[in-house]
Coordinates of C-alpha atoms in Angstrom, one line a residue:
Chain A
M1 CA 0.0 0.1 -0.1
T2 CA 2.6 2.4 1.1
Q3 CA 4.9 1.2 -1.4
S4 CA 2.6 1.7 -4.4
G5 CA 1.8 4.9 -3.2
K6 CA 5.3 6.1 -2.9
N7 CA 5.6 5.0 -6.8
N8 CA 2.6 6.8 -7.7
I9 CA 4.1 9.6 -6.1
Q10 CA 7.4 9.6 -7.8
K11 CA 5.6 8.7 -11.2
E12 CA 3.8 12.1 -10.7
G13 CA 7.2 13.6 -10.0
L14 CA 8.6 12.6 -13.2
K15 CA 6.2 14.1 -15.6
A16 CA 6.8 17.7 -16.8
P17 CA 4.5 20.0 -15.9
I18 CA 2.0 20.4 -19.0
I19 CA 3.0 23.7 -20.7
R20 CA 0.3 24.6 -23.6
I21 CA 1.5 26.8 -26.0
G22 CA 0.2 28.3 -29.4
V23 CA -1.8 31.8 -30.4
V24 CA -5.3 30.3 -30.0
H25 CA -4.6 29.0 -26.8
W26 CA -2.9 32.2 -25.4
I27 CA -6.1 34.2 -26.7
K28 CA -8.4 32.0 -25.4
A29 CA -6.8 32.4 -21.9
N30 CA -5.9 35.6 -21.7
L31 CA -8.8 38.1 -23.4
F32 CA -11.6 35.5 -23.7
N33 CA -11.6 33.7 -20.5
G34 CA -15.2 34.5 -19.2
V35 CA -18.0 36.9 -20.0
F36 CA -16.8 39.7 -18.6
N37 CA -13.0 39.6 -19.8
S38 CA -14.6 38.9 -23.4
I39 CA -16.4 42.2 -23.1
L40 CA -13.7 44.1 -22.1
T41 CA -11.5 42.8 -24.7
I42 CA -14.2 43.6 -27.6
V43 CA -14.6 47.5 -26.1
T44 CA -10.9 48.0 -25.7
L45 CA -10.3 46.6 -29.5
F46 CA -13.2 49.1 -30.5
L47 CA -11.6 52.0 -29.0
L48 CA -8.0 51.2 -30.2
Y49 CA -9.5 50.9 -33.6
K50 CA -11.4 54.5 -33.3
V51 CA -8.2 56.0 -31.8
I52 CA -5.1 54.4 -33.7
P53 CA -5.7 54.7 -37.3
P54 CA -6.8 58.2 -37.2
F55 CA -3.6 59.3 -35.1
A56 CA -1.4 57.3 -37.5
R57 CA -2.9 59.3 -40.3
W58 CA -2.3 62.5 -38.5
A59 CA 1.1 61.8 -37.4
F60 CA 2.4 59.5 -40.1
I61 CA 0.7 59.7 -43.5
D62 CA -1.1 63.2 -43.8
S63 CA 2.0 64.9 -42.0
L64 CA 4.6 67.3 -43.3
W65 CA 8.4 66.9 -42.2
F66 CA 10.2 69.4 -44.1
S67 CA 7.8 72.4 -45.3
S68 CA 7.0 75.9 -44.5
A69 CA 4.3 76.8 -42.1
E70 CA 1.9 77.8 -44.9
Q71 CA 2.0 74.4 -46.7
C72 CA 1.2 73.0 -42.9
R73 CA -1.8 75.0 -42.9
A74 CA -3.1 73.7 -46.4
G75 CA -2.6 70.3 -45.1
S76 CA -4.5 68.0 -42.6
G77 CA -1.9 66.0 -41.0
A78 CA 0.6 66.5 -38.5
C79 CA 3.2 69.7 -38.8
W80 CA 6.4 67.9 -37.8
S81 CA 8.3 71.1 -39.9
I82 CA 8.0 73.3 -36.4
I83 CA 10.7 71.1 -35.2
P84 CA 13.5 71.0 -38.0
A85 CA 12.3 74.8 -38.8
N86 CA 12.8 75.9 -35.2
I87 CA 15.3 73.2 -33.9
R88 CA 18.1 75.5 -32.7
F89 CA 16.0 78.0 -30.8
I90 CA 14.1 75.2 -29.2
L91 CA 17.8 73.5 -28.2
F92 CA 19.9 76.4 -27.4
G93 CA 17.3 79.4 -26.7
F94 CA 19.1 82.7 -27.1
Y95 CA 22.9 81.6 -27.1
P96 CA 24.4 83.3 -29.7
H97 CA 23.6 81.7 -33.2
E98 CA 26.8 81.6 -34.6
L99 CA 28.5 79.9 -31.5
H100 CA 25.3 76.8 -31.0
W101 CA 28.6 74.2 -31.9
R102 CA 29.8 75.1 -28.6
P103 CA 26.8 74.0 -26.1
F104 CA 26.6 71.4 -28.8
V105 CA 29.6 70.1 -28.1
A106 CA 29.1 70.3 -24.4
M107 CA 26.1 68.4 -24.3
I108 CA 27.6 65.9 -26.3
M109 CA 30.3 65.7 -24.1
L110 CA 28.2 65.3 -21.1
I111 CA 26.0 62.4 -23.2
G112 CA 29.3 60.9 -23.8
L113 CA 30.8 61.1 -20.2
L114 CA 27.2 59.3 -18.9
L115 CA 27.6 56.6 -21.3
Y116 CA 31.2 56.2 -20.4
S117 CA 30.0 55.9 -16.7
K118 CA 27.3 53.2 -17.2
N119 CA 29.8 50.8 -17.2
R120 CA 30.8 50.2 -13.5
N121 CA 34.6 48.8 -14.5
H122 CA 35.3 52.2 -15.3
W123 CA 34.5 53.7 -11.6
N124 CA 38.2 53.5 -10.4
R125 CA 40.6 56.4 -9.3
S126 CA 41.0 58.1 -12.7
F127 CA 37.0 58.5 -13.0
G128 CA 36.8 61.1 -11.2
Y129 CA 39.9 63.3 -12.8
I130 CA 37.7 62.5 -16.3
W131 CA 34.9 63.9 -15.0
I132 CA 36.5 66.8 -13.6
A133 CA 37.9 67.4 -16.8
G134 CA 35.0 67.1 -18.7
L135 CA 32.9 69.2 -16.5
S136 CA 35.8 71.9 -16.5
I137 CA 35.7 71.8 -20.4
M138 CA 31.8 72.0 -20.8
G139 CA 32.2 75.0 -18.5
I140 CA 34.7 76.7 -20.9
L141 CA 32.9 76.0 -23.8
M142 CA 29.6 77.5 -22.4
K143 CA 31.0 80.4 -20.9
G144 CA 34.0 81.2 -23.4
G145 CA 36.3 83.9 -22.3
L146 CA 39.3 81.6 -22.8
F147 CA 41.7 80.4 -25.3
G148 CA 39.9 82.8 -27.6
L149 CA 36.7 81.9 -27.3
T150 CA 34.2 85.0 -27.0
P151 CA 32.6 85.0 -23.8
V152 CA 28.8 84.1 -23.5
D153 CA 26.8 85.7 -21.0
S154 CA 24.9 83.2 -18.6
D155 CA 21.8 85.2 -19.2
Q156 CA 21.8 84.0 -22.8
W157 CA 22.0 80.2 -22.1
G158 CA 18.8 78.3 -22.5
G159 CA 17.1 75.2 -24.0
L160 CA 18.5 71.9 -23.5
P161 CA 22.0 72.7 -22.2
L162 CA 20.2 74.3 -19.4
T163 CA 17.7 71.5 -18.6
L164 CA 20.5 69.2 -18.6
M165 CA 22.6 71.3 -16.5
L166 CA 20.3 71.9 -13.9
S167 CA 19.2 68.5 -13.2
F168 CA 22.4 66.9 -13.7
F169 CA 24.0 69.2 -11.3
G170 CA 20.8 68.9 -9.3
M171 CA 21.0 65.2 -8.7
F172 CA 24.9 64.9 -8.2
A173 CA 24.8 67.1 -5.5
A174 CA 21.7 66.5 -4.2
Y175 CA 22.6 62.7 -3.8
P176 CA 25.8 63.0 -1.3
L177 CA 23.9 66.1 0.6
G178 CA 20.6 64.0 0.9
V179 CA 22.7 61.0 2.1
L180 CA 24.7 63.2 4.8
L181 CA 21.3 64.6 6.0
A182 CA 19.8 61.1 6.4
L183 CA 23.1 60.2 8.2
G184 CA 22.7 63.5 10.4
R185 CA 19.0 62.9 11.0
R186 CA 19.9 59.5 12.5
S187 CA 22.8 60.9 14.9
Q188 CA 23.2 60.4 18.4
M189 CA 23.9 64.2 18.7
P190 CA 21.1 66.4 19.4
A191 CA 22.2 69.4 18.0
V192 CA 22.8 67.9 14.5
K193 CA 19.8 65.9 14.6
T194 CA 17.6 68.8 15.4
I195 CA 19.1 70.9 12.2
C196 CA 19.1 68.0 9.9
I197 CA 15.0 67.1 10.9
L198 CA 14.0 71.0 10.3
Y199 CA 16.0 71.4 7.5
I200 CA 14.4 68.4 5.9
E201 CA 10.7 69.0 7.4
L202 CA 11.1 72.9 6.2
I203 CA 12.3 72.1 2.6
R204 CA 9.6 69.4 2.2
G205 CA 7.0 71.8 3.6
V206 CA 7.3 74.0 0.7
P207 CA 6.8 73.7 -2.8
L208 CA 9.6 73.5 -5.4
I209 CA 8.0 77.0 -6.7
S210 CA 8.4 78.9 -3.9
L211 CA 11.8 78.1 -3.1
L212 CA 12.9 79.3 -6.7
F213 CA 11.2 82.2 -6.1
M214 CA 12.8 82.9 -3.0
S215 CA 16.2 82.4 -4.6
A216 CA 15.0 84.9 -7.2
V217 CA 13.2 87.5 -5.2
L218 CA 14.3 86.7 -1.6
F219 CA 18.0 86.3 -1.4
P220 CA 19.1 89.0 -3.3
L221 CA 18.0 91.2 -0.7
F222 CA 20.4 89.8 1.7
F223 CA 23.5 89.8 -0.1
P224 CA 25.6 92.9 0.7
E225 CA 25.6 95.7 -1.8
G226 CA 27.3 95.1 -4.8
V227 CA 27.4 91.4 -4.9
T228 CA 25.0 89.4 -7.4
V229 CA 24.9 85.8 -7.7
N230 CA 24.1 84.6 -10.9
K231 CA 20.4 83.3 -11.0
I232 CA 21.3 80.1 -12.7
I233 CA 23.3 79.3 -9.8
R234 CA 20.4 80.5 -7.3
A235 CA 18.2 78.5 -9.0
Q236 CA 20.4 75.3 -9.2
A237 CA 21.0 75.8 -5.5
A238 CA 17.3 76.0 -5.0
I239 CA 16.9 72.5 -6.7
I240 CA 20.0 70.9 -5.0
L241 CA 18.3 72.0 -1.5
F242 CA 14.7 71.0 -2.6
T243 CA 15.9 67.5 -3.9
A244 CA 18.4 66.8 -1.1
A245 CA 15.5 67.0 1.4
Y246 CA 13.7 64.1 -0.3
I247 CA 16.9 62.2 -1.0
A248 CA 17.3 62.0 2.5
E249 CA 14.2 60.6 3.7
V250 CA 14.2 58.0 1.0
V251 CA 18.0 57.2 2.0
R252 CA 16.7 57.0 6.0
G253 CA 14.3 54.5 5.1
G254 CA 17.4 52.1 3.4
L255 CA 19.4 52.9 6.6
Q256 CA 16.7 51.6 9.0
A257 CA 16.6 48.7 6.7
I258 CA 20.0 47.6 8.0
T259 CA 20.1 45.3 10.8
R260 CA 21.5 46.3 14.1
G261 CA 24.1 43.1 13.7
Q262 CA 25.5 44.4 10.7
Y263 CA 26.3 47.9 12.8
E264 CA 27.4 45.5 15.7
A265 CA 29.8 43.4 13.4
A266 CA 31.2 46.7 11.8
E267 CA 32.1 47.6 15.5
S268 CA 33.4 44.5 16.9
L269 CA 36.0 44.4 14.2
G270 CA 37.1 48.3 15.5
L271 CA 35.9 50.4 12.4
N272 CA 34.9 54.0 13.4
Y273 CA 32.2 55.4 12.4
V274 CA 32.9 57.0 9.2
Q275 CA 34.4 53.3 7.7
K276 CA 31.2 51.5 9.5
M277 CA 29.0 53.6 7.1
R278 CA 31.2 53.8 4.0
L279 CA 32.1 50.5 4.0
I280 CA 29.3 48.5 5.3
V281 CA 25.8 50.6 6.0
L282 CA 25.6 52.7 3.1
P283 CA 26.8 50.4 0.2
Q284 CA 23.9 48.0 1.6
A285 CA 21.2 50.9 2.3
L286 CA 22.0 52.6 -1.0
K287 CA 21.3 49.6 -3.0
I288 CA 17.9 48.9 -1.3
V289 CA 16.8 52.3 -1.8
I290 CA 17.6 52.7 -6.0
P291 CA 13.7 52.6 -7.1
P292 CA 12.9 55.4 -4.9
S293 CA 15.9 57.1 -5.8
V294 CA 15.6 57.1 -9.0
G295 CA 12.0 58.2 -8.5
I296 CA 13.2 61.4 -7.2
L297 CA 16.1 61.8 -9.3
I298 CA 13.5 61.4 -12.3
S299 CA 10.6 63.9 -10.8
A300 CA 13.4 66.4 -10.0
F301 CA 14.2 66.3 -13.6
K302 CA 11.0 67.1 -14.9
D303 CA 10.9 69.7 -12.1
T304 CA 13.6 71.8 -13.5
S305 CA 10.8 72.9 -16.3
L306 CA 9.5 75.1 -13.2
V307 CA 12.8 77.5 -13.6
V308 CA 10.4 79.4 -16.4
I309 CA 8.5 81.1 -13.4
I310 CA 11.9 83.0 -12.7
A311 CA 12.4 83.8 -16.4
L312 CA 14.9 81.2 -17.3
Y313 CA 14.6 79.7 -20.9
D314 CA 14.8 75.8 -20.3
V315 CA 13.9 73.4 -23.2
L316 CA 10.4 73.6 -22.6
K317 CA 10.3 77.7 -22.4
T318 CA 11.9 77.9 -25.7
T319 CA 9.4 75.6 -27.1
K320 CA 6.9 77.7 -26.0
S321 CA 8.5 80.8 -27.3
V322 CA 8.4 79.6 -31.0
L323 CA 4.7 78.6 -30.6
A324 CA 4.4 81.9 -29.8
S325 CA 5.7 83.4 -33.1
P326 CA 3.0 84.3 -35.4
S327 CA 3.9 81.8 -38.3
W328 CA 4.2 78.8 -36.2
M329 CA 1.0 79.5 -33.7
G330 CA -1.1 76.7 -33.5
F331 CA 1.0 73.6 -34.1
S332 CA 1.2 73.1 -30.3
P333 CA 0.8 69.0 -30.3
E334 CA 3.6 68.8 -32.6
A335 CA 5.7 71.0 -30.6
Y336 CA 4.7 69.5 -27.4
L337 CA 4.9 66.0 -28.2
F338 CA 8.9 66.6 -29.4
V339 CA 9.3 67.9 -26.1
A340 CA 7.8 64.9 -24.4
L341 CA 9.8 62.8 -26.4
I342 CA 12.8 64.5 -25.0
Y343 CA 12.1 64.3 -21.3
F344 CA 10.7 60.7 -22.2
V345 CA 14.3 59.6 -23.6
C346 CA 15.7 61.1 -20.5
C347 CA 13.8 59.7 -18.0
Y348 CA 13.2 56.2 -19.4
S349 CA 17.0 55.9 -19.7
M350 CA 17.3 56.4 -15.9
S351 CA 15.0 54.2 -15.0
N352 CA 16.2 51.8 -17.4
Y353 CA 20.0 51.9 -16.2
S354 CA 18.6 52.0 -12.3
R355 CA 17.0 48.6 -13.1
R356 CA 20.2 47.2 -14.8
L357 CA 22.4 48.6 -11.8
E358 CA 19.9 46.9 -9.6
K359 CA 20.4 43.4 -11.2
E360 CA 24.5 44.1 -11.4
L361 CA 24.3 44.7 -7.6
Q362 CA 22.3 41.8 -6.4
T363 CA 24.2 39.1 -4.4
Chain B
M1 CA 30.8 46.6 46.1
N2 CA 34.6 45.6 46.5
G3 CA 36.4 48.7 46.8
E4 CA 39.6 47.3 47.2
S5 CA 39.6 45.5 43.8
I6 CA 38.7 48.8 42.0
K7 CA 41.7 50.4 43.1
S8 CA 43.9 47.7 42.0
N9 CA 43.7 48.5 38.2
R10 CA 47.5 48.3 37.6
P11 CA 47.6 45.9 34.7
S12 CA 49.0 42.5 35.3
E13 CA 51.0 39.8 33.4
D14 CA 48.3 37.4 33.1
K15 CA 45.0 39.2 33.9
I16 CA 43.2 40.4 30.4
I17 CA 39.9 41.1 31.7
E18 CA 38.9 42.6 34.9
I19 CA 35.3 43.0 35.8
Y20 CA 34.6 44.9 39.0
G21 CA 31.0 45.4 40.5
L22 CA 29.6 45.5 37.2
H23 CA 25.7 47.0 36.9
K24 CA 23.6 47.5 34.2
W25 CA 19.8 48.5 33.5
F26 CA 17.4 48.7 30.4
G27 CA 15.0 50.9 31.5
D28 CA 14.1 49.6 35.0
L29 CA 15.1 46.2 34.3
H30 CA 18.5 45.4 36.1
V31 CA 19.8 43.2 33.6
L32 CA 23.4 42.6 35.6
N33 CA 23.5 43.0 38.9
D34 CA 27.3 43.4 40.8
I35 CA 29.3 41.0 38.3
N36 CA 32.4 40.7 39.4
L37 CA 34.6 38.5 37.0
T38 CA 38.6 38.3 36.4
V39 CA 39.8 36.3 33.2
N40 CA 43.4 35.5 32.6
R41 CA 45.3 34.9 29.6
G42 CA 44.6 31.5 27.9
D43 CA 41.4 31.1 30.1
R44 CA 38.5 29.5 28.7
I45 CA 35.3 30.4 30.1
V46 CA 31.7 29.3 29.2
I47 CA 28.6 30.8 30.4
C48 CA 25.3 29.6 30.7
G49 CA 21.5 30.5 32.2
P50 CA 18.3 30.9 31.1
S51 CA 17.4 33.2 28.6
G52 CA 17.2 36.6 29.5
S53 CA 19.8 36.0 32.7
G54 CA 22.3 38.6 31.1
K55 CA 25.0 36.0 29.8
S56 CA 24.5 37.9 26.5
T57 CA 24.9 41.5 27.7
L58 CA 28.0 40.6 30.2
I59 CA 29.7 39.6 27.4
R60 CA 28.4 42.4 24.8
C61 CA 29.9 44.7 27.6
I62 CA 33.5 43.7 27.1
N63 CA 33.6 45.3 23.9
R64 CA 31.3 48.0 24.5
L65 CA 28.6 46.9 22.2
E66 CA 26.6 47.6 25.2
E67 CA 27.3 50.6 27.7
H68 CA 27.5 49.6 31.5
Q69 CA 26.4 52.4 34.0
K70 CA 27.9 51.2 37.0
G71 CA 31.4 49.7 37.8
K72 CA 34.6 49.2 35.9
I73 CA 35.6 47.1 32.9
L74 CA 39.4 46.7 32.0
V75 CA 40.5 44.8 28.9
D76 CA 44.1 44.4 28.5
G77 CA 44.5 47.0 31.1
I78 CA 42.6 49.8 29.2
E79 CA 39.5 50.8 31.2
L80 CA 36.3 51.1 29.1
T81 CA 34.7 54.6 29.1
G82 CA 33.2 56.8 26.9
N83 CA 36.6 57.5 25.0
L84 CA 36.0 56.2 21.7
K85 CA 40.0 55.9 20.7
N86 CA 39.8 53.4 23.7
I87 CA 36.9 51.7 22.8
E88 CA 38.0 51.2 19.3
K89 CA 41.3 50.0 20.3
I90 CA 39.9 47.4 22.9
R91 CA 37.5 46.2 19.6
E92 CA 40.6 45.6 17.6
E93 CA 41.9 43.2 20.2
V94 CA 38.6 41.6 21.2
G95 CA 37.0 38.9 18.4
M96 CA 33.3 38.9 18.6
V97 CA 31.4 35.6 17.2
F98 CA 27.5 36.3 16.8
Q99 CA 24.7 34.0 17.1
H100 CA 23.4 35.3 13.5
F101 CA 26.9 35.1 12.3
N102 CA 26.5 39.1 10.8
L103 CA 28.8 38.6 7.8
F104 CA 28.5 41.2 5.0
P105 CA 26.2 40.3 2.5
H106 CA 27.4 42.8 -0.2
L107 CA 30.9 41.4 0.2
T108 CA 32.7 38.2 -0.7
I109 CA 33.9 35.7 1.9
L110 CA 37.7 37.3 1.1
E111 CA 36.2 40.5 1.3
N112 CA 34.9 40.1 4.7
L113 CA 37.9 38.7 6.3
A114 CA 40.1 41.0 5.1
L115 CA 38.1 44.4 5.6
G116 CA 39.2 44.6 9.3
P117 CA 43.0 44.3 8.9
I118 CA 43.1 46.8 5.9
W119 CA 40.9 49.4 7.5
V120 CA 41.6 49.0 11.2
R121 CA 45.0 47.5 11.2
K122 CA 46.3 49.6 7.8
V123 CA 47.6 45.8 6.8
P124 CA 48.4 46.0 2.9
K125 CA 45.4 44.5 0.5
K126 CA 47.9 41.6 -0.7
E127 CA 49.0 40.6 3.0
A128 CA 45.7 40.8 4.4
E129 CA 44.2 38.6 1.3
E130 CA 47.0 36.1 2.4
T131 CA 46.1 36.2 6.1
A132 CA 42.7 35.5 5.3
M133 CA 43.1 32.8 2.9
Y134 CA 45.0 31.1 5.8
Y135 CA 42.3 31.6 8.1
L136 CA 39.6 30.5 5.7
E137 CA 41.8 27.0 5.1
K138 CA 42.1 26.8 8.9
V139 CA 38.2 26.4 9.3
H140 CA 38.2 24.2 6.1
I141 CA 36.4 26.6 3.5
A142 CA 38.8 28.1 1.5
E143 CA 37.4 27.1 -1.8
Q144 CA 34.6 29.5 -0.8
A145 CA 36.5 32.6 -0.4
K146 CA 35.0 34.3 -4.1
K147 CA 31.2 33.5 -3.0
H148 CA 28.9 35.9 -1.0
P149 CA 27.9 34.9 2.5
G150 CA 23.9 34.1 1.0
Q151 CA 25.3 31.3 -1.0
L152 CA 26.9 29.6 2.2
S153 CA 25.1 27.5 4.6
G154 CA 25.0 28.2 7.9
G155 CA 27.4 26.2 9.3
Q156 CA 29.9 27.5 6.7
Q157 CA 28.9 31.3 7.9
Q158 CA 29.5 30.7 11.4
R159 CA 33.0 29.5 10.2
V160 CA 33.5 32.2 8.1
A161 CA 32.5 34.6 11.0
I162 CA 34.9 33.0 13.5
A163 CA 37.6 33.5 10.9
R164 CA 36.9 37.0 10.2
S165 CA 37.6 37.7 13.7
L166 CA 40.7 35.7 13.9
C167 CA 42.2 37.6 11.0
M168 CA 42.3 40.5 13.1
K169 CA 44.7 38.7 15.4
P170 CA 42.6 39.2 18.6
K171 CA 43.9 38.8 22.1
I172 CA 40.3 37.3 23.1
M173 CA 37.4 35.7 21.5
L174 CA 33.7 36.5 22.4
F175 CA 31.3 33.7 21.6
D176 CA 27.6 34.8 21.9
E177 CA 25.4 31.8 21.2
P178 CA 27.5 30.6 18.3
T179 CA 25.5 27.5 17.6
S180 CA 22.0 28.2 18.8
A181 CA 20.9 29.5 15.2
L182 CA 22.4 26.3 13.5
D183 CA 20.7 23.4 12.1
P184 CA 21.5 20.5 14.7
E185 CA 23.7 18.6 11.5
M186 CA 26.2 21.7 11.7
V187 CA 26.8 22.5 14.9
K188 CA 29.4 19.9 15.1
E189 CA 31.9 21.5 12.5
V190 CA 31.5 25.0 14.2
L191 CA 32.5 23.3 17.5
D192 CA 35.4 21.4 16.2
V193 CA 36.7 25.1 14.9
M194 CA 36.2 26.3 18.4
I195 CA 38.1 23.2 19.8
N196 CA 41.0 23.7 17.6
L197 CA 41.3 27.3 18.5
A198 CA 41.1 26.5 22.1
E199 CA 43.8 23.8 21.6
E200 CA 46.0 26.9 20.4
G201 CA 45.6 28.3 23.8
M202 CA 43.3 31.4 22.6
T203 CA 41.4 33.2 25.5
M204 CA 37.5 32.5 25.2
I205 CA 34.4 33.6 26.6
V206 CA 31.7 31.2 25.2
V207 CA 28.0 31.9 25.9
S208 CA 26.3 28.6 25.0
H209 CA 24.3 26.1 26.1
E210 CA 26.9 23.3 24.5
M211 CA 27.7 21.2 27.6
G212 CA 29.8 18.7 25.9
F213 CA 31.7 21.3 24.7
A214 CA 31.9 23.2 27.8
K215 CA 33.1 19.7 29.9
S216 CA 35.7 19.5 27.2
V217 CA 37.1 22.3 26.7
A218 CA 36.5 24.8 29.5
H219 CA 38.2 26.0 32.7
R220 CA 35.7 27.3 34.1
V221 CA 31.5 27.3 34.0
L222 CA 29.8 30.3 34.8
F223 CA 25.9 30.1 35.4
M224 CA 24.1 33.3 35.5
D225 CA 20.5 33.6 36.5
F226 CA 18.8 37.6 36.8
G227 CA 21.6 39.1 36.1
Q228 CA 24.1 37.6 38.8
I229 CA 26.5 35.1 38.2
V230 CA 25.3 32.2 40.5
E231 CA 27.7 29.8 40.7
E232 CA 31.5 29.3 39.3
N233 CA 33.3 26.3 38.9
T234 CA 35.5 24.0 36.9
P235 CA 33.3 22.0 34.6
Q236 CA 33.9 18.8 36.7
A237 CA 32.7 20.1 39.8
F238 CA 30.0 22.2 38.1
F239 CA 28.1 19.5 36.4
D240 CA 28.6 16.7 38.7
H241 CA 28.1 18.5 41.9
P242 CA 26.3 21.9 41.3
Q243 CA 25.9 23.8 44.4
H244 CA 22.6 26.2 44.0
D245 CA 19.0 25.1 43.6
R246 CA 18.6 27.1 40.5
T247 CA 21.7 25.5 39.2
K248 CA 20.4 22.4 39.7
L249 CA 17.1 23.1 38.2
F250 CA 18.7 24.5 35.0
L251 CA 21.1 21.7 34.5
S252 CA 18.0 19.2 34.9
Q253 CA 16.1 20.9 32.3
I254 CA 18.9 21.0 29.7
L255 CA 20.3 18.0 30.4
H256 CA 16.9 16.0 30.2

């Protein structure tokens, strides 16, 4: 009895689970399993039929890609021509027209550096120097005044370089600052702890717009006479301070996930506070918080478009300005779709990379 | 409190840990109540007692993972106070093995072992890794050096944890219930490593309920209850003729 029962189990264990494949079966199992799901499928298909073909016709079949605004108005499709016709203003704003190659090269360099940094094997000692060198060259290219380059006042900076600069420096300065704030908030020292809590709660309690206004209007009042701080730098500072407060809370969550035992093991080896945090606690905590931190970085990236309220011309504002010109008025769907695409490419690469990083760091 | 012994805080050749009139409270709970203990170089002490008796807290006070509130602890002649430099110096010399291993999961086994020597002892990386391999071979686990802790069994992890402490070349080893989180079939491999260590003359304080280990390895067995050392004796006398009723009750419970 027991013998045969055992045999049965073994026989069943030998059989591979049945996997049904085939298109028809997949459709049956996923789209039409039951009355409700069948109705849903049919309704969805109907809606897609109503939406997709007209959109495809507008965007691809009837559309014009390289034409004048007048030709566009005659046609019925999308007028993508607005992009090539105004691309230089959209991308570079009021930067002097004949010098556009400079922000262009700077942008390519930044993208190149970011791609180079994707490979973690490159994260060695010379890595920092490569970045410093790259950023200095970019700064010189943008600002000019050295090596015979015509100086360009930062009031004339705009478009995509400005957006990339604000978000890039925003993220990379905010992250370490946020980590320090998180450590401070968990500190044993009451003064440090109180200051960090106050800072985080104050900054999180106000919208970014109000911080930008403060940086533009309020802070200059406190500077001594004759001292002016560049508007871009003030906006940059506001973005960094704002993002850091959010990063701090996310990192604190990661720190709380590290067990007491890890701290004790590090302490019992004789590691001091800095070594304990740098070698044991932070590597583990920061890995845990990759997904929420990237969420914050992505929203910080998109929030840079708010600098428009202190009259900085980021890529969204330059696009709007194009739409305000009489000849191209009315083609806003095309222009906004283009800007959306730029934002999407940036944000999607970030989240894609974070997923890869998470996989690589998995132990 | 023993006023005389507090005054005699001169480091002696053979005394390596001196504890005088030690008290500790967790809130209102009096977890250590007037502990006096002297450990000589090469001593092997096993501490047992019911859960909550303060035995783990006692050894955690020795490397200041817990702060004591009254009394005096001297380790290798250095008194444990709030002085961070002294605390770090003492921790370098005192190895600790935890119930739950507490290996660093983001580092390989080799990195786990080499970390302390490299950063605390400032040993060159190559030398630290050679030392690490030496101790990994001693605990019979050298072939796992490139793996991460999560890929090892509990017994293997605990042996790695012991090797990690040994890499710091400590003068004292503290064991906080090193086998109680292990599956039964893995207890022996860890105890064997500890017995080897004992044969080499390491000073050891072991919180454990492994009575076989206590009988064969310990010089002294301490029984703790309600934060006090109730009984202290040689293993022979401790197991054959326990003096206190509480000790007798405890032994009858764990020896069946």
